[in-house]
PDB file of N, CA and C and ligand atoms in Angstrom:
ATOM      1  N   MET A  29      30.278   2.407 -20.958  1.00 48.00           N
ATOM      2  CA  MET A  29      28.859   2.796 -20.863  1.00 48.00           C
ATOM      3  C   MET A  29      28.623   3.656 -19.618  1.00 48.00           C
ATOM      4  N   PRO A  30      28.436   4.963 -19.786  1.00 51.00           N
ATOM      5  CA  PRO A  30      28.258   5.818 -18.610  1.00 51.00           C
ATOM      6  C   PRO A  30      26.974   5.482 -17.837  1.00 51.00           C
ATOM      7  N   SER A  31      25.938   5.003 -18.522  1.00 48.00           N
ATOM      8  CA  SER A  31      24.669   4.773 -17.830  1.00 48.00           C
ATOM      9  C   SER A  31      24.750   3.596 -16.852  1.00 48.00           C
ATOM     10  N   ASP A  32      25.697   2.681 -17.080  1.00 58.00           N
ATOM     11  CA  ASP A  32      25.846   1.541 -16.171  1.00 58.00           C
ATOM     12  C   ASP A  32      26.260   1.977 -14.768  1.00 58.00           C
ATOM     13  N   SER A  33      27.030   3.076 -14.729  1.00 76.00           N
ATOM     14  CA  SER A  33      27.515   3.527 -13.434  1.00 76.00           C
ATOM     15  C   SER A  33      26.609   4.609 -12.842  1.00 76.00           C
ATOM     16  N   ASP A  34      25.575   4.979 -13.584  1.00 88.00           N
ATOM     17  CA  ASP A  34      24.634   5.996 -13.104  1.00 88.00           C
ATOM     18  C   ASP A  34      23.836   5.425 -11.922  1.00 88.00           C
ATOM     19  N   PRO A  35      24.005   6.032 -10.730  1.00 92.00           N
ATOM     20  CA  PRO A  35      23.294   5.476  -9.559  1.00 92.00           C
ATOM     21  C   PRO A  35      21.765   5.531  -9.723  1.00 92.00           C
ATOM     22  N   ASP A  36      21.272   6.531 -10.445  1.00 92.00           N
ATOM     23  CA  ASP A  36      19.828   6.624 -10.695  1.00 92.00           C
ATOM     24  C   ASP A  36      19.313   5.419 -11.479  1.00 92.00           C
ATOM     25  N   VAL A  37      20.058   5.061 -12.522  1.00 94.00           N
ATOM     26  CA  VAL A  37      19.653   3.927 -13.362  1.00 94.00           C
ATOM     27  C   VAL A  37      19.719   2.632 -12.565  1.00 94.00           C
ATOM     28  N   HIS A  38      20.725   2.542 -11.741  1.00 94.00           N
ATOM     29  CA  HIS A  38      20.894   1.370 -10.880  1.00 94.00           C
ATOM     30  C   HIS A  38      19.709   1.239  -9.922  1.00 94.00           C
ATOM     31  N   LEU A  39      19.358   2.368  -9.285  1.00 95.00           N
ATOM     32  CA  LEU A  39      18.238   2.381  -8.341  1.00 95.00           C
ATOM     33  C   LEU A  39      16.929   2.064  -9.064  1.00 95.00           C
ATOM     34  N   ARG A  40      16.749   2.659 -10.229  1.00 97.00           N
ATOM     35  CA  ARG A  40      15.521   2.422 -11.000  1.00 97.00           C
ATOM     36  C   ARG A  40      15.365   0.941 -11.331  1.00 97.00           C
ATOM     37  N   GLY A  41      16.429   0.315 -11.745  1.00 96.00           N
ATOM     38  CA  GLY A  41      16.389  -1.110 -12.062  1.00 96.00           C
ATOM     39  C   GLY A  41      16.032  -1.954 -10.843  1.00 96.00           C
ATOM     40  N   ARG A  42      16.624  -1.580  -9.717  1.00 96.00           N
ATOM     41  CA  ARG A  42      16.364  -2.316  -8.486  1.00 96.00           C
ATOM     42  C   ARG A  42      14.885  -2.182  -8.093  1.00 96.00           C
ATOM     43  N   LEU A  43      14.358  -0.958  -8.218  1.00 96.00           N
ATOM     44  CA  LEU A  43      12.954  -0.724  -7.870  1.00 96.00           C
ATOM     45  C   LEU A  43      12.019  -1.504  -8.792  1.00 96.00           C
ATOM     46  N   ILE A  44      12.301  -1.461 -10.088  1.00 96.00           N
ATOM     47  CA  ILE A  44      11.454  -2.162 -11.060  1.00 96.00           C
ATOM     48  C   ILE A  44      11.433  -3.659 -10.750  1.00 96.00           C
ATOM     49  N   ARG A  45      12.599  -4.210 -10.454  1.00 95.00           N
ATOM     50  CA  ARG A  45      12.657  -5.651 -10.158  1.00 95.00           C
ATOM     51  C   ARG A  45      11.917  -6.003  -8.871  1.00 95.00           C
ATOM     52  N   SER A  46      11.850  -5.037  -7.942  1.00 94.00           N
ATOM     53  CA  SER A  46      11.184  -5.320  -6.658  1.00 94.00           C
ATOM     54  C   SER A  46       9.654  -5.281  -6.777  1.00 94.00           C
ATOM     55  N   LEU A  47       9.139  -4.697  -7.868  1.00 96.00           N
ATOM     56  CA  LEU A  47       7.679  -4.514  -7.967  1.00 96.00           C
ATOM     57  C   LEU A  47       6.920  -5.831  -8.067  1.00 96.00           C
ATOM     58  N   GLY A  48       7.553  -6.858  -8.637  1.00 95.00           N
ATOM     59  CA  GLY A  48       6.895  -8.157  -8.751  1.00 95.00           C
ATOM     60  C   GLY A  48       6.472  -8.718  -7.400  1.00 95.00           C
ATOM     61  N   LEU A  49       7.244  -8.387  -6.376  1.00 94.00           N
ATOM     62  CA  LEU A  49       6.930  -8.864  -5.026  1.00 94.00           C
ATOM     63  C   LEU A  49       5.653  -8.228  -4.485  1.00 94.00           C
ATOM     64  N   LEU A  50       5.232  -7.138  -5.127  1.00 97.00           N
ATOM     65  CA  LEU A  50       4.074  -6.386  -4.630  1.00 97.00           C
ATOM     66  C   LEU A  50       2.807  -6.715  -5.418  1.00 97.00           C
ATOM     67  N   ARG A  51       2.841  -7.780  -6.212  1.00 96.00           N
ATOM     68  CA  ARG A  51       1.724  -8.054  -7.120  1.00 96.00           C
ATOM     69  C   ARG A  51       0.420  -8.381  -6.405  1.00 96.00           C
ATOM     70  N   GLU A  52       0.507  -8.767  -5.126  1.00 97.00           N
ATOM     71  CA  GLU A  52      -0.709  -9.087  -4.371  1.00 97.00           C
ATOM     72  C   GLU A  52      -1.290  -7.872  -3.646  1.00 97.00           C
ATOM     73  N   MET A  53      -0.798  -6.686  -3.991  1.00 98.00           N
ATOM     74  CA  MET A  53      -1.239  -5.495  -3.262  1.00 98.00           C
ATOM     75  C   MET A  53      -2.745  -5.256  -3.380  1.00 98.00           C
ATOM     76  N   LEU A  54      -3.282  -4.642  -2.320  1.00 97.00           N
ATOM     77  CA  LEU A  54      -4.702  -4.313  -2.268  1.00 97.00           C
ATOM     78  C   LEU A  54      -4.866  -2.797  -2.146  1.00 97.00           C
ATOM     79  N   PRO A  55      -5.982  -2.286  -2.676  1.00 95.00           N
ATOM     80  CA  PRO A  55      -6.215  -0.842  -2.578  1.00 95.00           C
ATOM     81  C   PRO A  55      -6.811  -0.470  -1.217  1.00 95.00           C
ATOM     82  N   GLY A  56      -6.909   0.828  -1.007  1.00 96.00           N
ATOM     83  CA  GLY A  56      -7.644   1.326   0.150  1.00 96.00           C
ATOM     84  C   GLY A  56      -6.820   1.392   1.411  1.00 96.00           C
ATOM     85  N   SER A  57      -7.507   1.546   2.528  1.00 96.00           N
ATOM     86  CA  SER A  57      -6.813   1.629   3.805  1.00 96.00           C
ATOM     87  C   SER A  57      -7.372   0.616   4.796  1.00 96.00           C
ATOM     88  N   PHE A  58      -6.501   0.295   5.731  1.00 97.00           N
ATOM     89  CA  PHE A  58      -6.798  -0.683   6.763  1.00 97.00           C
ATOM     90  C   PHE A  58      -7.423   0.065   7.931  1.00 97.00           C
ATOM     91  N   VAL A  59      -8.596  -0.398   8.385  1.00 97.00           N
ATOM     92  CA  VAL A  59      -9.328   0.295   9.446  1.00 97.00           C
ATOM     93  C   VAL A  59      -9.552  -0.658  10.610  1.00 97.00           C
ATOM     94  N   GLU A  60      -9.311  -0.144  11.811  1.00 96.00           N
ATOM     95  CA  GLU A  60      -9.581  -0.912  13.025  1.00 96.00           C
ATOM     96  C   GLU A  60     -10.733  -0.233  13.754  1.00 96.00           C
ATOM     97  N   ARG A  61     -11.814  -0.976  13.982  1.00 94.00           N
ATOM     98  CA  ARG A  61     -13.013  -0.425  14.608  1.00 94.00           C
ATOM     99  C   ARG A  61     -13.335  -1.158  15.889  1.00 94.00           C
ATOM    100  N   LYS A  62     -13.747  -0.400  16.894  1.00 94.00           N
ATOM    101  CA  LYS A  62     -14.237  -0.998  18.139  1.00 94.00           C
ATOM    102  C   LYS A  62     -15.756  -0.953  18.101  1.00 94.00           C
ATOM    103  N   ARG A  63     -16.381  -2.069  18.469  1.00 92.00           N
ATOM    104  CA  ARG A  63     -17.839  -2.049  18.426  1.00 92.00           C
ATOM    105  C   ARG A  63     -18.432  -2.986  19.480  1.00 92.00           C
ATOM    106  N   ALA A  64     -19.685  -2.706  19.827  1.00 93.00           N
ATOM    107  CA  ALA A  64     -20.455  -3.586  20.695  1.00 93.00           C
ATOM    108  C   ALA A  64     -21.331  -4.460  19.805  1.00 93.00           C
ATOM    109  N   CYS A  65     -21.472  -5.740  20.200  1.00 92.00           N
ATOM    110  CA  CYS A  65     -22.231  -6.644  19.333  1.00 92.00           C
ATOM    111  C   CYS A  65     -23.731  -6.609  19.633  1.00 92.00           C
ATOM    112  N   GLY A  66     -24.068  -6.049  20.807  1.00 91.00           N
ATOM    113  CA  GLY A  66     -25.481  -5.915  21.120  1.00 91.00           C
ATOM    114  C   GLY A  66     -26.050  -7.005  22.000  1.00 91.00           C
ATOM    115  N   ARG A  67     -25.313  -8.125  22.171  1.00 93.00           N
ATOM    116  CA  ARG A  67     -25.794  -9.185  23.067  1.00 93.00           C
ATOM    117  C   ARG A  67     -25.649  -8.701  24.518  1.00 93.00           C
ATOM    118  N   PRO A  68     -26.730  -8.765  25.298  1.00 93.00           N
ATOM    119  CA  PRO A  68     -26.696  -8.168  26.641  1.00 93.00           C
ATOM    120  C   PRO A  68     -25.724  -8.852  27.599  1.00 93.00           C
ATOM    121  N   ASN A  69     -25.435 -10.156  27.400  1.00 94.00           N
ATOM    122  CA  ASN A  69     -24.544 -10.863  28.324  1.00 94.00           C
ATOM    123  C   ASN A  69     -23.086 -10.872  27.877  1.00 94.00           C
ATOM    124  N   CYS A  70     -22.809 -10.241  26.786  1.00 95.00           N
ATOM    125  CA  CYS A  70     -21.440 -10.266  26.238  1.00 95.00           C
ATOM    126  C   CYS A  70     -20.531  -9.334  27.044  1.00 95.00           C
ATOM    127  N   ARG A  71     -19.229  -9.617  26.991  1.00 94.00           N
ATOM    128  CA  ARG A  71     -18.250  -8.776  27.700  1.00 94.00           C
ATOM    129  C   ARG A  71     -18.267  -7.325  27.213  1.00 94.00           C
ATOM    130  N   CYS A  72     -18.801  -7.139  25.997  1.00 94.00           N
ATOM    131  CA  CYS A  72     -18.791  -5.798  25.424  1.00 94.00           C
ATOM    132  C   CYS A  72     -19.940  -4.937  25.950  1.00 94.00           C
ATOM    133  N   ALA A  73     -20.858  -5.551  26.696  1.00 93.00           N
ATOM    134  CA  ALA A  73     -22.052  -4.826  27.131  1.00 93.00           C
ATOM    135  C   ALA A  73     -21.726  -3.654  28.059  1.00 93.00           C
ATOM    136  N   ASP A  74     -20.556  -3.692  28.705  1.00 92.00           N
ATOM    137  CA  ASP A  74     -20.188  -2.571  29.588  1.00 92.00           C
ATOM    138  C   ASP A  74     -19.687  -1.356  28.794  1.00 92.00           C
ATOM    139  N   GLY A  75     -19.584  -1.533  27.498  1.00 90.00           N
ATOM    140  CA  GLY A  75     -19.153  -0.420  26.655  1.00 90.00           C
ATOM    141  C   GLY A  75     -17.654  -0.175  26.678  1.00 90.00           C
ATOM    142  N   LYS A  76     -16.901  -1.012  27.412  1.00 91.00           N
ATOM    143  CA  LYS A  76     -15.439  -0.827  27.495  1.00 91.00           C
ATOM    144  C   LYS A  76     -14.698  -1.947  26.780  1.00 91.00           C
ATOM    145  N   ASN A  77     -15.103  -3.204  27.070  1.00 93.00           N
ATOM    146  CA  ASN A  77     -14.444  -4.350  26.442  1.00 93.00           C
ATOM    147  C   ASN A  77     -15.065  -4.640  25.073  1.00 93.00           C
ATOM    148  N   LEU A  78     -14.891  -3.689  24.203  1.00 95.00           N
ATOM    149  CA  LEU A  78     -15.545  -3.800  22.895  1.00 95.00           C
ATOM    150  C   LEU A  78     -14.817  -4.803  22.000  1.00 95.00           C
ATOM    151  N   HIS A  79     -15.507  -5.276  20.984  1.00 94.00           N
ATOM    152  CA  HIS A  79     -14.899  -6.158  19.985  1.00 94.00           C
ATOM    153  C   HIS A  79     -14.124  -5.312  18.983  1.00 94.00           C
ATOM    154  N   THR A  80     -13.070  -5.906  18.461  1.00 94.00           N
ATOM    155  CA  THR A  80     -12.309  -5.232  17.428  1.00 94.00           C
ATOM    156  C   THR A  80     -12.707  -5.808  16.076  1.00 94.00           C
ATOM    157  N   GLN A  81     -13.104  -4.952  15.180  1.00 95.00           N
ATOM    158  CA  GLN A  81     -13.449  -5.368  13.818  1.00 95.00           C
ATOM    159  C   GLN A  81     -12.472  -4.696  12.856  1.00 95.00           C
ATOM    160  N   TYR A  82     -11.853  -5.505  12.023  1.00 97.00           N
ATOM    161  CA  TYR A  82     -10.927  -4.949  11.039  1.00 97.00           C
ATOM    162  C   TYR A  82     -11.630  -4.849   9.700  1.00 97.00           C
ATOM    163  N   GLN A  83     -11.356  -3.762   9.028  1.00 97.00           N
ATOM    164  CA  GLN A  83     -12.041  -3.513   7.757  1.00 97.00           C
ATOM    165  C   GLN A  83     -11.065  -2.961   6.729  1.00 97.00           C
ATOM    166  N   ILE A  84     -11.435  -3.156   5.486  1.00 97.00           N
ATOM    167  CA  ILE A  84     -10.726  -2.510   4.388  1.00 97.00           C
ATOM    168  C   ILE A  84     -11.675  -1.451   3.824  1.00 97.00           C
ATOM    169  N   SER A  85     -11.163  -0.232   3.790  1.00 97.00           N
ATOM    170  CA  SER A  85     -11.961   0.898   3.327  1.00 97.00           C
ATOM    171  C   SER A  85     -11.396   1.330   1.977  1.00 97.00           C
ATOM    172  N   VAL A  86     -12.263   1.320   0.961  1.00 97.00           N
ATOM    173  CA  VAL A  86     -11.743   1.457  -0.399  1.00 97.00           C
ATOM    174  C   VAL A  86     -12.776   2.128  -1.300  1.00 97.00           C
ATOM    175  N   LEU A  87     -12.288   2.818  -2.324  1.00 95.00           N
ATOM    176  CA  LEU A  87     -13.194   3.389  -3.309  1.00 95.00           C
ATOM    177  C   LEU A  87     -13.440   2.353  -4.401  1.00 95.00           C
ATOM    178  N   VAL A  88     -14.705   2.035  -4.645  1.00 95.00           N
ATOM    179  CA  VAL A  88     -15.062   1.139  -5.734  1.00 95.00           C
ATOM    180  C   VAL A  88     -15.876   1.947  -6.744  1.00 95.00           C
ATOM    181  N   GLU A  89     -15.310   2.120  -7.924  1.00 96.00           N
ATOM    182  CA  GLU A  89     -15.923   2.963  -8.949  1.00 96.00           C
ATOM    183  C   GLU A  89     -16.322   4.324  -8.387  1.00 96.00           C
ATOM    184  N   GLY A  90     -15.415   4.899  -7.599  1.00 95.00           N
ATOM    185  CA  GLY A  90     -15.629   6.236  -7.064  1.00 95.00           C
ATOM    186  C   GLY A  90     -16.460   6.304  -5.800  1.00 95.00           C
ATOM    187  N   GLN A  91     -17.039   5.177  -5.398  1.00 97.00           N
ATOM    188  CA  GLN A  91     -17.865   5.168  -4.182  1.00 97.00           C
ATOM    189  C   GLN A  91     -17.086   4.557  -3.016  1.00 97.00           C
ATOM    190  N   PRO A  92     -17.121   5.212  -1.860  1.00 97.00           N
ATOM    191  CA  PRO A  92     -16.434   4.618  -0.709  1.00 97.00           C
ATOM    192  C   PRO A  92     -17.152   3.373  -0.193  1.00 97.00           C
ATOM    193  N   LYS A  93     -16.389   2.290  -0.024  1.00 97.00           N
ATOM    194  CA  LYS A  93     -16.954   1.025   0.466  1.00 97.00           C
ATOM    195  C   LYS A  93     -16.106   0.529   1.629  1.00 97.00           C
ATOM    196  N   THR A  94     -16.743  -0.198   2.514  1.00 96.00           N
ATOM    197  CA  THR A  94     -16.037  -0.803   3.640  1.00 96.00           C
ATOM    198  C   THR A  94     -16.361  -2.286   3.665  1.00 96.00           C
ATOM    199  N   PHE A  95     -15.324  -3.124   3.759  1.00 97.00           N
ATOM    200  CA  PHE A  95     -15.513  -4.574   3.806  1.00 97.00           C
ATOM    201  C   PHE A  95     -14.876  -5.119   5.073  1.00 97.00           C
ATOM    202  N   ASN A  96     -15.597  -5.974   5.777  1.00 96.00           N
ATOM    203  CA  ASN A  96     -15.022  -6.623   6.952  1.00 96.00           C
ATOM    204  C   ASN A  96     -13.939  -7.605   6.523  1.00 96.00           C
ATOM    205  N   ILE A  97     -12.907  -7.705   7.352  1.00 97.00           N
ATOM    206  CA  ILE A  97     -11.827  -8.657   7.091  1.00 97.00           C
ATOM    207  C   ILE A  97     -11.969  -9.800   8.087  1.00 97.00           C
ATOM    208  N   PRO A  98     -12.110 -11.033   7.615  1.00 95.00           N
ATOM    209  CA  PRO A  98     -12.173 -12.170   8.544  1.00 95.00           C
ATOM    210  C   PRO A  98     -10.888 -12.223   9.376  1.00 95.00           C
ATOM    211  N   ALA A  99     -11.024 -12.622  10.653  1.00 93.00           N
ATOM    212  CA  ALA A  99      -9.887 -12.613  11.583  1.00 93.00           C
ATOM    213  C   ALA A  99      -8.671 -13.340  11.009  1.00 93.00           C
ATOM    214  N   ALA A 100      -8.908 -14.453  10.316  1.00 97.00           N
ATOM    215  CA  ALA A 100      -7.797 -15.259   9.795  1.00 97.00           C
ATOM    216  C   ALA A 100      -7.002 -14.525   8.714  1.00 97.00           C
ATOM    217  N   LEU A 101      -7.596 -13.505   8.108  1.00 97.00           N
ATOM    218  CA  LEU A 101      -6.935 -12.817   6.999  1.00 97.00           C
ATOM    219  C   LEU A 101      -6.391 -11.442   7.361  1.00 97.00           C
ATOM    220  N   VAL A 102      -6.547 -11.046   8.635  1.00 97.00           N
ATOM    221  CA  VAL A 102      -6.211  -9.674   9.026  1.00 97.00           C
ATOM    222  C   VAL A 102      -4.757  -9.318   8.702  1.00 97.00           C
ATOM    223  N   GLU A 103      -3.803 -10.178   9.122  1.00 97.00           N
ATOM    224  CA  GLU A 103      -2.391  -9.835   8.907  1.00 97.00           C
ATOM    225  C   GLU A 103      -2.040  -9.816   7.422  1.00 97.00           C
ATOM    226  N   GLN A 104      -2.605 -10.779   6.690  1.00 97.00           N
ATOM    227  CA  GLN A 104      -2.377 -10.859   5.248  1.00 97.00           C
ATOM    228  C   GLN A 104      -2.878  -9.600   4.534  1.00 97.00           C
ATOM    229  N   VAL A 105      -4.086  -9.186   4.885  1.00 98.00           N
ATOM    230  CA  VAL A 105      -4.679  -8.020   4.232  1.00 98.00           C
ATOM    231  C   VAL A 105      -3.917  -6.751   4.618  1.00 98.00           C
ATOM    232  N   ARG A 106      -3.534  -6.662   5.908  1.00 97.00           N
ATOM    233  CA  ARG A 106      -2.764  -5.494   6.347  1.00 97.00           C
ATOM    234  C   ARG A 106      -1.480  -5.360   5.524  1.00 97.00           C
ATOM    235  N   GLU A 107      -0.802  -6.485   5.330  1.00 97.00           N
ATOM    236  CA  GLU A 107       0.444  -6.503   4.558  1.00 97.00           C
ATOM    237  C   GLU A 107       0.196  -6.127   3.088  1.00 97.00           C
ATOM    238  N   LYS A 108      -0.916  -6.620   2.518  1.00 98.00           N
ATOM    239  CA  LYS A 108      -1.201  -6.349   1.104  1.00 98.00           C
ATOM    240  C   LYS A 108      -1.569  -4.893   0.862  1.00 98.00           C
ATOM    241  N   ILE A 109      -2.208  -4.279   1.856  1.00 98.00           N
ATOM    242  CA  ILE A 109      -2.515  -2.846   1.744  1.00 98.00           C
ATOM    243  C   ILE A 109      -1.217  -2.041   1.853  1.00 98.00           C
ATOM    244  N   GLU A 110      -0.328  -2.497   2.746  1.00 97.00           N
ATOM    245  CA  GLU A 110       0.982  -1.861   2.896  1.00 97.00           C
ATOM    246  C   GLU A 110       1.802  -1.960   1.598  1.00 97.00           C
ATOM    247  N   MET A 111       1.617  -3.068   0.853  1.00 98.00           N
ATOM    248  CA  MET A 111       2.317  -3.247  -0.427  1.00 98.00           C
ATOM    249  C   MET A 111       1.989  -2.129  -1.402  1.00 98.00           C
ATOM    250  N   ARG A 112       0.749  -1.691  -1.398  1.00 97.00           N
ATOM    251  CA  ARG A 112       0.327  -0.633  -2.320  1.00 97.00           C
ATOM    252  C   ARG A 112       1.087   0.659  -2.009  1.00 97.00           C
ATOM    253  N   ARG A 113       1.292   0.916  -0.697  1.00 96.00           N
ATOM    254  CA  ARG A 113       2.030   2.117  -0.304  1.00 96.00           C
ATOM    255  C   ARG A 113       3.472   2.020  -0.825  1.00 96.00           C
ATOM    256  N   ARG A 114       4.065   0.819  -0.685  1.00 97.00           N
ATOM    257  CA  ARG A 114       5.436   0.632  -1.165  1.00 97.00           C
ATOM    258  C   ARG A 114       5.482   0.768  -2.688  1.00 97.00           C
ATOM    259  N   PHE A 115       4.453   0.248  -3.362  1.00 97.00           N
ATOM    260  CA  PHE A 115       4.378   0.356  -4.820  1.00 97.00           C
ATOM    261  C   PHE A 115       4.355   1.823  -5.243  1.00 97.00           C
ATOM    262  N   GLU A 116       3.527   2.617  -4.552  1.00 97.00           N
ATOM    263  CA  GLU A 116       3.404   4.027  -4.916  1.00 97.00           C
ATOM    264  C   GLU A 116       4.684   4.804  -4.635  1.00 97.00           C
ATOM    265  N   THR A 117       5.356   4.478  -3.538  1.00 97.00           N
ATOM    266  CA  THR A 117       6.635   5.115  -3.229  1.00 97.00           C
ATOM    267  C   THR A 117       7.651   4.791  -4.320  1.00 97.00           C
ATOM    268  N   ALA A 118       7.695   3.523  -4.736  1.00 97.00           N
ATOM    269  CA  ALA A 118       8.628   3.110  -5.788  1.00 97.00           C
ATOM    270  C   ALA A 118       8.288   3.812  -7.102  1.00 97.00           C
ATOM    271  N   ALA A 119       7.004   3.889  -7.432  1.00 97.00           N
ATOM    272  CA  ALA A 119       6.590   4.533  -8.680  1.00 97.00           C
ATOM    273  C   ALA A 119       6.977   6.013  -8.670  1.00 97.00           C
ATOM    274  N   ALA A 120       6.792   6.684  -7.528  1.00 98.00           N
ATOM    275  CA  ALA A 120       7.137   8.104  -7.429  1.00 98.00           C
ATOM    276  C   ALA A 120       8.642   8.298  -7.593  1.00 98.00           C
ATOM    277  N   THR A 121       9.444   7.408  -7.004  1.00 97.00           N
ATOM    278  CA  THR A 121      10.900   7.501  -7.127  1.00 97.00           C
ATOM    279  C   THR A 121      11.333   7.287  -8.570  1.00 97.00           C
ATOM    280  N   ILE A 122      10.736   6.288  -9.230  1.00 97.00           N
ATOM    281  CA  ILE A 122      11.061   6.014 -10.636  1.00 97.00           C
ATOM    282  C   ILE A 122      10.714   7.226 -11.500  1.00 97.00           C
ATOM    283  N   CYS A 123       9.543   7.813 -11.256  1.00 97.00           N
ATOM    284  CA  CYS A 123       9.126   8.994 -12.023  1.00 97.00           C
ATOM    285  C   CYS A 123      10.100  10.153 -11.829  1.00 97.00           C
ATOM    286  N   ASN A 124      10.563  10.358 -10.599  1.00 97.00           N
ATOM    287  CA  ASN A 124      11.521  11.445 -10.342  1.00 97.00           C
ATOM    288  C   ASN A 124      12.838  11.207 -11.065  1.00 97.00           C
ATOM    289  N   ILE A 125      13.295   9.959 -11.044  1.00 96.00           N
ATOM    290  CA  ILE A 125      14.526   9.611 -11.758  1.00 96.00           C
ATOM    291  C   ILE A 125      14.353   9.910 -13.246  1.00 96.00           C
ATOM    292  N   ASN A 126      13.216   9.489 -13.788  1.00 97.00           N
ATOM    293  CA  ASN A 126      12.984   9.674 -15.220  1.00 97.00           C
ATOM    294  C   ASN A 126      12.850  11.149 -15.585  1.00 97.00           C
ATOM    295  N   LEU A 127      12.259  11.933 -14.685  1.00 97.00           N
ATOM    296  CA  LEU A 127      12.156  13.373 -14.936  1.00 97.00           C
ATOM    297  C   LEU A 127      13.548  14.000 -14.962  1.00 97.00           C
ATOM    298  N   ARG A 128      14.391  13.611 -13.981  1.00 95.00           N
ATOM    299  CA  ARG A 128      15.774  14.120 -13.955  1.00 95.00           C
ATOM    300  C   ARG A 128      16.495  13.762 -15.243  1.00 95.00           C
ATOM    301  N   ARG A 129      16.287  12.516 -15.686  1.00 94.00           N
ATOM    302  CA  ARG A 129      16.963  12.054 -16.916  1.00 94.00           C
ATOM    303  C   ARG A 129      16.456  12.817 -18.137  1.00 94.00           C
ATOM    304  N   PHE A 130      15.157  13.074 -18.157  1.00 95.00           N
ATOM    305  CA  PHE A 130      14.566  13.836 -19.252  1.00 95.00           C
ATOM    306  C   PHE A 130      15.144  15.243 -19.303  1.00 95.00           C
ATOM    307  N   LEU A 131      15.259  15.896 -18.141  1.00 95.00           N
ATOM    308  CA  LEU A 131      15.755  17.261 -18.100  1.00 95.00           C
ATOM    309  C   LEU A 131      17.231  17.318 -18.501  1.00 95.00           C
ATOM    310  N   LYS A 132      17.987  16.288 -18.082  1.00 92.00           N
ATOM    311  CA  LYS A 132      19.397  16.208 -18.443  1.00 92.00           C
ATOM    312  C   LYS A 132      19.555  16.020 -19.971  1.00 92.00           C
ATOM    313  N   GLN A 133      18.711  15.135 -20.484  1.00 91.00           N
ATOM    314  CA  GLN A 133      18.742  14.814 -21.916  1.00 91.00           C
ATOM    315  C   GLN A 133      18.423  16.056 -22.755  1.00 91.00           C
ATOM    316  N   LYS A 134      17.497  16.854 -22.261  1.00 89.00           N
ATOM    317  CA  LYS A 134      17.064  18.064 -22.955  1.00 89.00           C
ATOM    318  C   LYS A 134      18.190  19.071 -23.085  1.00 89.00           C
ATOM    319  N   GLU A 135      19.054  19.105 -22.015  1.00 88.00           N
ATOM    320  CA  GLU A 135      20.152  20.074 -22.021  1.00 88.00           C
ATOM    321  C   GLU A 135      21.198  19.749 -23.082  1.00 88.00           C
ATOM    322  N   LYS A 136      21.342  18.443 -23.363  1.00 80.00           N
ATOM    323  CA  LYS A 136      22.370  18.023 -24.317  1.00 80.00           C
ATOM    324  C   LYS A 136      21.994  18.449 -25.732  1.00 80.00           C
ATOM    325  N   PRO A 137      22.983  18.845 -26.523  1.00 71.00           N
ATOM    326  CA  PRO A 137      22.689  19.251 -27.906  1.00 71.00           C
ATOM    327  C   PRO A 137      22.259  18.071 -28.771  1.00 71.00           C
TER     328      PRO A 137
HETATM  329 ZN1   ZN B  13     -20.142  -8.453  22.294  1.00 54.77          ZN
END
C-alpha cells in the first residue's frame, strides 16, 4: 500500500486524531485591559497602578462583543482561545495536503 508510507497521509491522520483535544476551543481573541475602577481611595486612583481586566472579544452573529473573564477562569479561557488557533492551523495543513493529493490524482490517467 503506497499510501501507508505517504508522509502526507501520516501527518493528516495525526492531525485529525489531535483535533479531539481541541473540542473545548473558544472563538475570538483574548484581550488584556488596564482600567481605573473609579473609587477615589483605590490604588488605581493615581492612574498608574491600574486594574487588569481580561476579556474575550468575539463576533456574535456578525456583531463584535466583549465579555469579561472572571479571574478564576483567565488561564482556562486563554488556553481555549489558543486551541482555536491550533485547530485552524491543523485545518489549513489538512486542506493543503488534500489539495496536493487532488492535484496528484488529477495527473494520473
Ligand atoms: Zn481601583
